[in-house]
mmCIF file with all atom_site columns, C-alpha atoms in Angstrom:
data_model
loop_
_atom_site.group_PDB
_atom_site.id
_atom_site.type_symbol
_atom_site.label_atom_id
_atom_site.label_alt_id
_atom_site.label_comp_id
_atom_site.label_asym_id
_atom_site.label_entity_id
_atom_site.label_seq_id
_atom_site.pdbx_PDB_ins_code
_atom_site.Cartn_x
_atom_site.Cartn_y
_atom_site.Cartn_z
_atom_site.occupancy
_atom_site.B_iso_or_equiv
_atom_site.pdbx_formal_charge
_atom_site.auth_seq_id
_atom_site.auth_comp_id
_atom_site.auth_asym_id
_atom_site.auth_atom_id
_atom_site.pdbx_PDB_model_num
ATOM 1   C CA . UNK N 1 1   ? 71.117 -163.652 -102.976 1.00 0.00 ? 1   UNK N CA 1
ATOM 2   C CA . UNK N 1 2   ? 70.128 -160.282 -101.701 1.00 0.00 ? 2   UNK N CA 1
ATOM 3   C CA . UNK N 1 3   ? 66.941 -158.201 -102.733 1.00 0.00 ? 3   UNK N CA 1
ATOM 4   C CA . UNK N 1 4   ? 69.174 -155.679 -104.231 1.00 0.00 ? 4   UNK N CA 1
ATOM 5   C CA . UNK N 1 5   ? 71.210 -158.030 -106.311 1.00 0.00 ? 5   UNK N CA 1
ATOM 6   C CA . UNK N 1 6   ? 71.464 -157.354 -110.169 1.00 0.00 ? 6   UNK N CA 1
ATOM 7   C CA . UNK N 1 7   ? 69.977 -160.529 -110.994 1.00 0.00 ? 7   UNK N CA 1
ATOM 8   C CA . UNK N 1 8   ? 66.886 -159.733 -108.743 1.00 0.00 ? 8   UNK N CA 1
ATOM 9   C CA . UNK N 1 9   ? 66.497 -156.387 -110.415 1.00 0.00 ? 9   UNK N CA 1
ATOM 10  C CA . UNK N 1 10  ? 66.787 -158.184 -113.836 1.00 0.00 ? 10  UNK N CA 1
ATOM 11  C CA . UNK N 1 11  ? 63.854 -160.508 -112.767 1.00 0.00 ? 11  UNK N CA 1
ATOM 12  C CA . UNK N 1 12  ? 61.721 -157.828 -111.587 1.00 0.00 ? 12  UNK N CA 1
ATOM 13  C CA . UNK N 1 13  ? 62.057 -155.913 -114.954 1.00 0.00 ? 13  UNK N CA 1
ATOM 14  C CA . UNK N 1 14  ? 61.714 -158.913 -117.017 1.00 0.00 ? 14  UNK N CA 1
ATOM 15  C CA . UNK N 1 15  ? 58.647 -159.910 -114.972 1.00 0.00 ? 15  UNK N CA 1
ATOM 16  C CA . UNK N 1 16  ? 57.041 -156.392 -115.456 1.00 0.00 ? 16  UNK N CA 1
ATOM 17  C CA . UNK N 1 17  ? 57.959 -156.242 -119.190 1.00 0.00 ? 17  UNK N CA 1
ATOM 18  C CA . UNK N 1 18  ? 56.359 -159.816 -119.762 1.00 0.00 ? 18  UNK N CA 1
ATOM 19  C CA . UNK N 1 19  ? 53.263 -158.802 -117.811 1.00 0.00 ? 19  UNK N CA 1
ATOM 20  C CA . UNK N 1 20  ? 52.905 -155.619 -119.838 1.00 0.00 ? 20  UNK N CA 1
ATOM 21  C CA . UNK N 1 21  ? 53.384 -157.502 -123.120 1.00 0.00 ? 21  UNK N CA 1
ATOM 22  C CA . UNK N 1 22  ? 50.760 -160.176 -122.142 1.00 0.00 ? 22  UNK N CA 1
ATOM 23  C CA . UNK N 1 23  ? 48.430 -157.499 -121.046 1.00 0.00 ? 23  UNK N CA 1
ATOM 24  C CA . UNK N 1 24  ? 48.953 -155.843 -124.309 1.00 0.00 ? 24  UNK N CA 1
ATOM 25  C CA . UNK N 1 25  ? 48.298 -158.973 -126.301 1.00 0.00 ? 25  UNK N CA 1
ATOM 26  C CA . UNK N 1 26  ? 45.158 -159.700 -124.162 1.00 0.00 ? 26  UNK N CA 1
ATOM 27  C CA . UNK N 1 27  ? 43.616 -156.430 -124.985 1.00 0.00 ? 27  UNK N CA 1
ATOM 28  C CA . UNK N 1 28  ? 44.485 -156.684 -128.591 1.00 0.00 ? 28  UNK N CA 1
ATOM 29  C CA . UNK N 1 29  ? 42.719 -160.360 -128.617 1.00 0.00 ? 29  UNK N CA 1
ATOM 30  C CA . UNK N 1 30  ? 39.632 -158.610 -126.943 1.00 0.00 ? 30  UNK N CA 1
ATOM 31  C CA . UNK N 1 31  ? 39.651 -155.881 -129.778 1.00 0.00 ? 31  UNK N CA 1
ATOM 32  C CA . UNK N 1 32  ? 39.873 -158.558 -132.275 1.00 0.00 ? 32  UNK N CA 1
ATOM 33  C CA . UNK N 1 33  ? 37.090 -160.502 -130.804 1.00 0.00 ? 33  UNK N CA 1
ATOM 34  C CA . UNK N 1 34  ? 35.075 -157.337 -131.010 1.00 0.00 ? 34  UNK N CA 1
ATOM 35  C CA . UNK N 1 35  ? 35.961 -156.738 -134.482 1.00 0.00 ? 35  UNK N CA 1
ATOM 36  C CA . UNK N 1 36  ? 35.410 -160.268 -135.688 1.00 0.00 ? 36  UNK N CA 1
ATOM 37  C CA . UNK N 1 37  ? 31.715 -159.418 -134.884 1.00 0.00 ? 37  UNK N CA 1
ATOM 38  C CA . UNK N 1 38  ? 31.570 -156.460 -137.175 1.00 0.00 ? 38  UNK N CA 1
ATOM 39  C CA . UNK N 1 39  ? 32.668 -158.344 -140.364 1.00 0.00 ? 39  UNK N CA 1
ATOM 40  C CA . UNK N 1 40  ? 29.273 -159.608 -141.270 1.00 0.00 ? 40  UNK N CA 1
ATOM 41  C CA . UNK N 1 41  ? 28.061 -156.118 -141.475 1.00 0.00 ? 41  UNK N CA 1
ATOM 42  C CA . UNK N 1 42  ? 30.153 -155.641 -144.404 1.00 0.00 ? 42  UNK N CA 1
ATOM 43  C CA . UNK N 1 43  ? 28.284 -158.209 -146.296 1.00 0.00 ? 43  UNK N CA 1
ATOM 44  C CA . UNK N 1 44  ? 24.761 -157.999 -144.912 1.00 0.00 ? 44  UNK N CA 1
ATOM 45  C CA . UNK N 1 45  ? 24.422 -154.360 -145.593 1.00 0.00 ? 45  UNK N CA 1
ATOM 46  C CA . UNK N 1 46  ? 25.266 -154.235 -149.228 1.00 0.00 ? 46  UNK N CA 1
ATOM 47  C CA . UNK N 1 47  ? 23.454 -157.458 -149.943 1.00 0.00 ? 47  UNK N CA 1
ATOM 48  C CA . UNK N 1 48  ? 20.281 -156.125 -148.170 1.00 0.00 ? 48  UNK N CA 1
ATOM 49  C CA . UNK N 1 49  ? 20.523 -152.862 -150.097 1.00 0.00 ? 49  UNK N CA 1
ATOM 50  C CA . UNK N 1 50  ? 20.858 -154.893 -153.339 1.00 0.00 ? 50  UNK N CA 1
ATOM 51  C CA . UNK N 1 51  ? 17.586 -156.827 -152.198 1.00 0.00 ? 51  UNK N CA 1
ATOM 52  C CA . UNK N 1 52  ? 15.855 -153.663 -151.545 1.00 0.00 ? 52  UNK N CA 1
ATOM 53  C CA . UNK N 1 53  ? 15.700 -154.274 -147.714 1.00 0.00 ? 53  UNK N CA 1
ATOM 54  C CA . UNK N 1 54  ? 15.839 -151.228 -145.195 1.00 0.00 ? 54  UNK N CA 1
ATOM 55  C CA . UNK N 1 55  ? 19.342 -151.454 -143.870 1.00 0.00 ? 55  UNK N CA 1
ATOM 56  C CA . UNK N 1 56  ? 19.547 -148.275 -141.648 1.00 0.00 ? 56  UNK N CA 1
ATOM 57  C CA . UNK N 1 57  ? 19.201 -150.412 -138.574 1.00 0.00 ? 57  UNK N CA 1
ATOM 58  C CA . UNK N 1 58  ? 22.340 -152.474 -139.752 1.00 0.00 ? 58  UNK N CA 1
ATOM 59  C CA . UNK N 1 59  ? 24.192 -149.444 -140.722 1.00 0.00 ? 59  UNK N CA 1
ATOM 60  C CA . UNK N 1 60  ? 23.379 -147.607 -137.095 1.00 0.00 ? 60  UNK N CA 1
ATOM 61  C CA . UNK N 1 61  ? 24.652 -150.883 -135.557 1.00 0.00 ? 61  UNK N CA 1
ATOM 62  C CA . UNK N 1 62  ? 27.855 -150.644 -137.481 1.00 0.00 ? 62  UNK N CA 1
ATOM 63  C CA . UNK N 1 63  ? 28.359 -147.045 -136.917 1.00 0.00 ? 63  UNK N CA 1
ATOM 64  C CA . UNK N 1 64  ? 27.851 -147.765 -133.217 1.00 0.00 ? 64  UNK N CA 1
ATOM 65  C CA . UNK N 1 65  ? 30.434 -150.447 -133.282 1.00 0.00 ? 65  UNK N CA 1
ATOM 66  C CA . UNK N 1 66  ? 32.981 -148.066 -135.376 1.00 0.00 ? 66  UNK N CA 1
ATOM 67  C CA . UNK N 1 67  ? 32.285 -145.539 -132.494 1.00 0.00 ? 67  UNK N CA 1
ATOM 68  C CA . UNK N 1 68  ? 33.685 -147.924 -129.879 1.00 0.00 ? 68  UNK N CA 1
ATOM 69  C CA . UNK N 1 69  ? 36.672 -148.436 -131.942 1.00 0.00 ? 69  UNK N CA 1
ATOM 70  C CA . UNK N 1 70  ? 37.042 -144.674 -132.253 1.00 0.00 ? 70  UNK N CA 1
ATOM 71  C CA . UNK N 1 71  ? 36.750 -144.431 -128.533 1.00 0.00 ? 71  UNK N CA 1
ATOM 72  C CA . UNK N 1 72  ? 39.464 -146.944 -127.783 1.00 0.00 ? 72  UNK N CA 1
ATOM 73  C CA . UNK N 1 73  ? 41.905 -144.911 -129.994 1.00 0.00 ? 73  UNK N CA 1
ATOM 74  C CA . UNK N 1 74  ? 40.795 -141.796 -128.147 1.00 0.00 ? 74  UNK N CA 1
ATOM 75  C CA . UNK N 1 75  ? 40.832 -143.064 -124.582 1.00 0.00 ? 75  UNK N CA 1
ATOM 76  C CA . UNK N 1 76  ? 44.261 -144.877 -124.939 1.00 0.00 ? 76  UNK N CA 1
ATOM 77  C CA . UNK N 1 77  ? 45.590 -141.520 -126.859 1.00 0.00 ? 77  UNK N CA 1
ATOM 78  C CA . UNK N 1 78  ? 46.961 -143.819 -129.618 1.00 0.00 ? 78  UNK N CA 1
ATOM 79  C CA . UNK N 1 79  ? 47.033 -143.468 -133.378 1.00 0.00 ? 79  UNK N CA 1
ATOM 80  C CA . UNK N 1 80  ? 47.027 -147.001 -134.354 1.00 0.00 ? 80  UNK N CA 1
ATOM 81  C CA . UNK N 1 81  ? 45.512 -149.890 -132.522 1.00 0.00 ? 81  UNK N CA 1
ATOM 82  C CA . UNK N 1 82  ? 49.221 -151.323 -131.843 1.00 0.00 ? 82  UNK N CA 1
ATOM 83  C CA . UNK N 1 83  ? 49.979 -148.076 -129.822 1.00 0.00 ? 83  UNK N CA 1
ATOM 84  C CA . UNK N 1 84  ? 53.098 -146.773 -131.132 1.00 0.00 ? 84  UNK N CA 1
ATOM 85  C CA . UNK N 1 85  ? 53.346 -148.550 -134.291 1.00 0.00 ? 85  UNK N CA 1
ATOM 86  C CA . UNK N 1 86  ? 51.119 -150.659 -136.626 1.00 0.00 ? 86  UNK N CA 1
ATOM 87  C CA . UNK N 1 87  ? 50.739 -154.227 -135.500 1.00 0.00 ? 87  UNK N CA 1
ATOM 88  C CA . UNK N 1 88  ? 48.897 -157.160 -136.779 1.00 0.00 ? 88  UNK N CA 1
ATOM 89  C CA . UNK N 1 89  ? 45.836 -156.219 -135.373 1.00 0.00 ? 89  UNK N CA 1
ATOM 90  C CA . UNK N 1 90  ? 45.707 -153.185 -137.661 1.00 0.00 ? 90  UNK N CA 1
ATOM 91  C CA . UNK N 1 91  ? 46.687 -155.259 -140.746 1.00 0.00 ? 91  UNK N CA 1
ATOM 92  C CA . UNK N 1 92  ? 44.080 -157.611 -139.877 1.00 0.00 ? 92  UNK N CA 1
ATOM 93  C CA . UNK N 1 93  ? 41.358 -154.851 -139.680 1.00 0.00 ? 93  UNK N CA 1
ATOM 94  C CA . UNK N 1 94  ? 42.638 -152.862 -142.665 1.00 0.00 ? 94  UNK N CA 1
ATOM 95  C CA . UNK N 1 95  ? 41.197 -154.838 -145.900 1.00 0.00 ? 95  UNK N CA 1
ATOM 96  C CA . UNK N 1 96  ? 37.903 -154.298 -144.584 1.00 0.00 ? 96  UNK N CA 1
ATOM 97  C CA . UNK N 1 97  ? 38.321 -150.621 -144.394 1.00 0.00 ? 97  UNK N CA 1
ATOM 98  C CA . UNK N 1 98  ? 40.127 -150.598 -147.594 1.00 0.00 ? 98  UNK N CA 1
ATOM 99  C CA . UNK N 1 99  ? 36.799 -151.808 -149.019 1.00 0.00 ? 99  UNK N CA 1
ATOM 100 C CA . UNK N 1 100 ? 34.547 -149.319 -147.214 1.00 0.00 ? 100 UNK N CA 1
ATOM 101 C CA . UNK N 1 101 ? 33.863 -147.301 -150.560 1.00 0.00 ? 101 UNK N CA 1
ATOM 102 C CA . UNK N 1 102 ? 33.067 -150.403 -152.536 1.00 0.00 ? 102 UNK N CA 1
ATOM 103 C CA . UNK N 1 103 ? 30.519 -151.483 -149.767 1.00 0.00 ? 103 UNK N CA 1
ATOM 104 C CA . UNK N 1 104 ? 29.362 -148.038 -149.932 1.00 0.00 ? 104 UNK N CA 1
ATOM 105 C CA . UNK N 1 105 ? 29.861 -147.669 -146.059 1.00 0.00 ? 105 UNK N CA 1
ATOM 106 C CA . UNK N 1 106 ? 32.529 -144.980 -145.942 1.00 0.00 ? 106 UNK N CA 1
ATOM 107 C CA . UNK N 1 107 ? 29.593 -142.720 -144.652 1.00 0.00 ? 107 UNK N CA 1
ATOM 108 C CA . UNK N 1 108 ? 29.738 -145.062 -141.387 1.00 0.00 ? 108 UNK N CA 1
ATOM 109 C CA . UNK N 1 109 ? 32.925 -143.437 -140.529 1.00 0.00 ? 109 UNK N CA 1
ATOM 110 C CA . UNK N 1 110 ? 31.156 -140.070 -140.116 1.00 0.00 ? 110 UNK N CA 1
ATOM 111 C CA . UNK N 1 111 ? 31.307 -138.951 -136.349 1.00 0.00 ? 111 UNK N CA 1
ATOM 112 C CA . UNK N 1 112 ? 34.564 -141.230 -135.971 1.00 0.00 ? 112 UNK N CA 1
ATOM 113 C CA . UNK N 1 113 ? 37.171 -138.712 -136.497 1.00 0.00 ? 113 UNK N CA 1
ATOM 114 C CA . UNK N 1 114 ? 40.213 -140.887 -135.094 1.00 0.00 ? 114 UNK N CA 1
ATOM 115 C CA . UNK N 1 115 ? 38.952 -143.854 -137.273 1.00 0.00 ? 115 UNK N CA 1
ATOM 116 C CA . UNK N 1 116 ? 39.063 -141.749 -140.313 1.00 0.00 ? 116 UNK N CA 1
ATOM 117 C CA . UNK N 1 117 ? 42.658 -140.680 -139.282 1.00 0.00 ? 117 UNK N CA 1
ATOM 118 C CA . UNK N 1 118 ? 43.679 -144.286 -138.543 1.00 0.00 ? 118 UNK N CA 1
ATOM 119 C CA . UNK N 1 119 ? 42.454 -144.997 -142.128 1.00 0.00 ? 119 UNK N CA 1
ATOM 120 C CA . UNK N 1 120 ? 44.668 -142.075 -143.649 1.00 0.00 ? 120 UNK N CA 1
ATOM 121 C CA . UNK N 1 121 ? 47.626 -143.349 -141.472 1.00 0.00 ? 121 UNK N CA 1
ATOM 122 C CA . UNK N 1 122 ? 47.377 -146.900 -142.595 1.00 0.00 ? 122 UNK N CA 1
ATOM 123 C CA . UNK N 1 123 ? 47.195 -145.571 -146.208 1.00 0.00 ? 123 UNK N CA 1
ATOM 124 C CA . UNK N 1 124 ? 50.709 -144.140 -145.762 1.00 0.00 ? 124 UNK N CA 1
ATOM 125 C CA . UNK N 1 125 ? 52.025 -147.392 -144.326 1.00 0.00 ? 125 UNK N CA 1
ATOM 126 C CA . UNK N 1 126 ? 54.773 -149.030 -146.725 1.00 0.00 ? 126 UNK N CA 1
ATOM 127 C CA . UNK N 1 127 ? 53.163 -152.628 -146.523 1.00 0.00 ? 127 UNK N CA 1
ATOM 128 C CA . UNK N 1 128 ? 49.803 -151.230 -147.134 1.00 0.00 ? 128 UNK N CA 1
ATOM 129 C CA . UNK N 1 129 ? 50.990 -149.136 -150.086 1.00 0.00 ? 129 UNK N CA 1
ATOM 130 C CA . UNK N 1 130 ? 52.681 -152.196 -151.556 1.00 0.00 ? 130 UNK N CA 1
ATOM 131 C CA . UNK N 1 131 ? 49.455 -154.569 -151.408 1.00 0.00 ? 131 UNK N CA 1
ATOM 132 C CA . UNK N 1 132 ? 46.515 -152.271 -151.855 1.00 0.00 ? 132 UNK N CA 1
ATOM 133 C CA . UNK N 1 133 ? 44.120 -152.735 -154.624 1.00 0.00 ? 133 UNK N CA 1
ATOM 134 C CA . UNK N 1 134 ? 42.209 -150.217 -156.694 1.00 0.00 ? 134 UNK N CA 1
ATOM 135 C CA . UNK N 1 135 ? 38.773 -149.494 -155.982 1.00 0.00 ? 135 UNK N CA 1
ATOM 136 C CA . UNK N 1 136 ? 37.882 -150.401 -159.500 1.00 0.00 ? 136 UNK N CA 1
ATOM 137 C CA . UNK N 1 137 ? 39.610 -153.959 -158.763 1.00 0.00 ? 137 UNK N CA 1
ATOM 138 C CA . UNK N 1 138 ? 37.665 -154.534 -155.641 1.00 0.00 ? 138 UNK N CA 1
ATOM 139 C CA . UNK N 1 139 ? 34.436 -153.302 -157.600 1.00 0.00 ? 139 UNK N CA 1
ATOM 140 C CA . UNK N 1 140 ? 34.987 -155.711 -160.352 1.00 0.00 ? 140 UNK N CA 1
ATOM 141 C CA . UNK N 1 141 ? 35.248 -158.652 -157.836 1.00 0.00 ? 141 UNK N CA 1
ATOM 142 C CA . UNK N 1 142 ? 32.570 -157.375 -155.592 1.00 0.00 ? 142 UNK N CA 1
ATOM 143 C CA . UNK N 1 143 ? 29.613 -156.801 -157.751 1.00 0.00 ? 143 UNK N CA 1
ATOM 144 C CA . UNK N 1 144 ? 29.544 -160.471 -159.283 1.00 0.00 ? 144 UNK N CA 1
ATOM 145 C CA . UNK N 1 145 ? 29.908 -161.714 -155.608 1.00 0.00 ? 145 UNK N CA 1
ATOM 146 C CA . UNK N 1 146 ? 26.894 -159.744 -154.397 1.00 0.00 ? 146 UNK N CA 1
ATOM 147 C CA . UNK N 1 147 ? 25.100 -160.790 -157.466 1.00 0.00 ? 147 UNK N CA 1
ATOM 148 C CA . UNK N 1 148 ? 25.627 -164.574 -156.577 1.00 0.00 ? 148 UNK N CA 1
ATOM 149 C CA . UNK N 1 149 ? 28.200 -165.113 -159.361 1.00 0.00 ? 149 UNK N CA 1
ATOM 150 C CA . UNK N 1 150 ? 31.502 -164.530 -157.687 1.00 0.00 ? 150 UNK N CA 1
ATOM 151 C CA . UNK N 1 151 ? 34.433 -164.814 -160.070 1.00 0.00 ? 151 UNK N CA 1
ATOM 152 C CA . UNK N 1 152 ? 37.251 -166.323 -157.480 1.00 0.00 ? 152 UNK N CA 1
ATOM 153 C CA . UNK N 1 153 ? 39.678 -166.147 -160.296 1.00 0.00 ? 153 UNK N CA 1
ATOM 154 C CA . UNK N 1 154 ? 39.411 -162.426 -161.054 1.00 0.00 ? 154 UNK N CA 1
ATOM 155 C CA . UNK N 1 155 ? 42.857 -160.860 -161.529 1.00 0.00 ? 155 UNK N CA 1
ATOM 156 C CA . UNK N 1 156 ? 44.885 -164.067 -161.923 1.00 0.00 ? 156 UNK N CA 1
#
């Protein structure tokens, strides 16, 4: 088989495509690991605030982490974390951003214009539109949760 055979060209293209896909998946995995470390802030800040603690340090840490996500969108020149289209990574992050107002953390997006645009793009997605809950529904669940009396059957 010569180096110019159609099979050889197909193998090169397939290998390049596979490597590109693998690299994309690895990068998303790293972003997921990074994001998973942020989730605790969405609980610690409102709980600390309720208990009268100074949460400004935690808010500053969260803002820094959100800035890194913003940088990722800017540096890669992408509109969603999946690149050209919304992927599972975007959907996995979305519920936390859907609840920012309930957590009283929407100000943490100040200074992250691409993240704000990402939230707006996500709100336009058909799957998000079909599954979004109202702020009032989130508040009705979250307040008893923070008070230590969660109603896990809320909305059933």
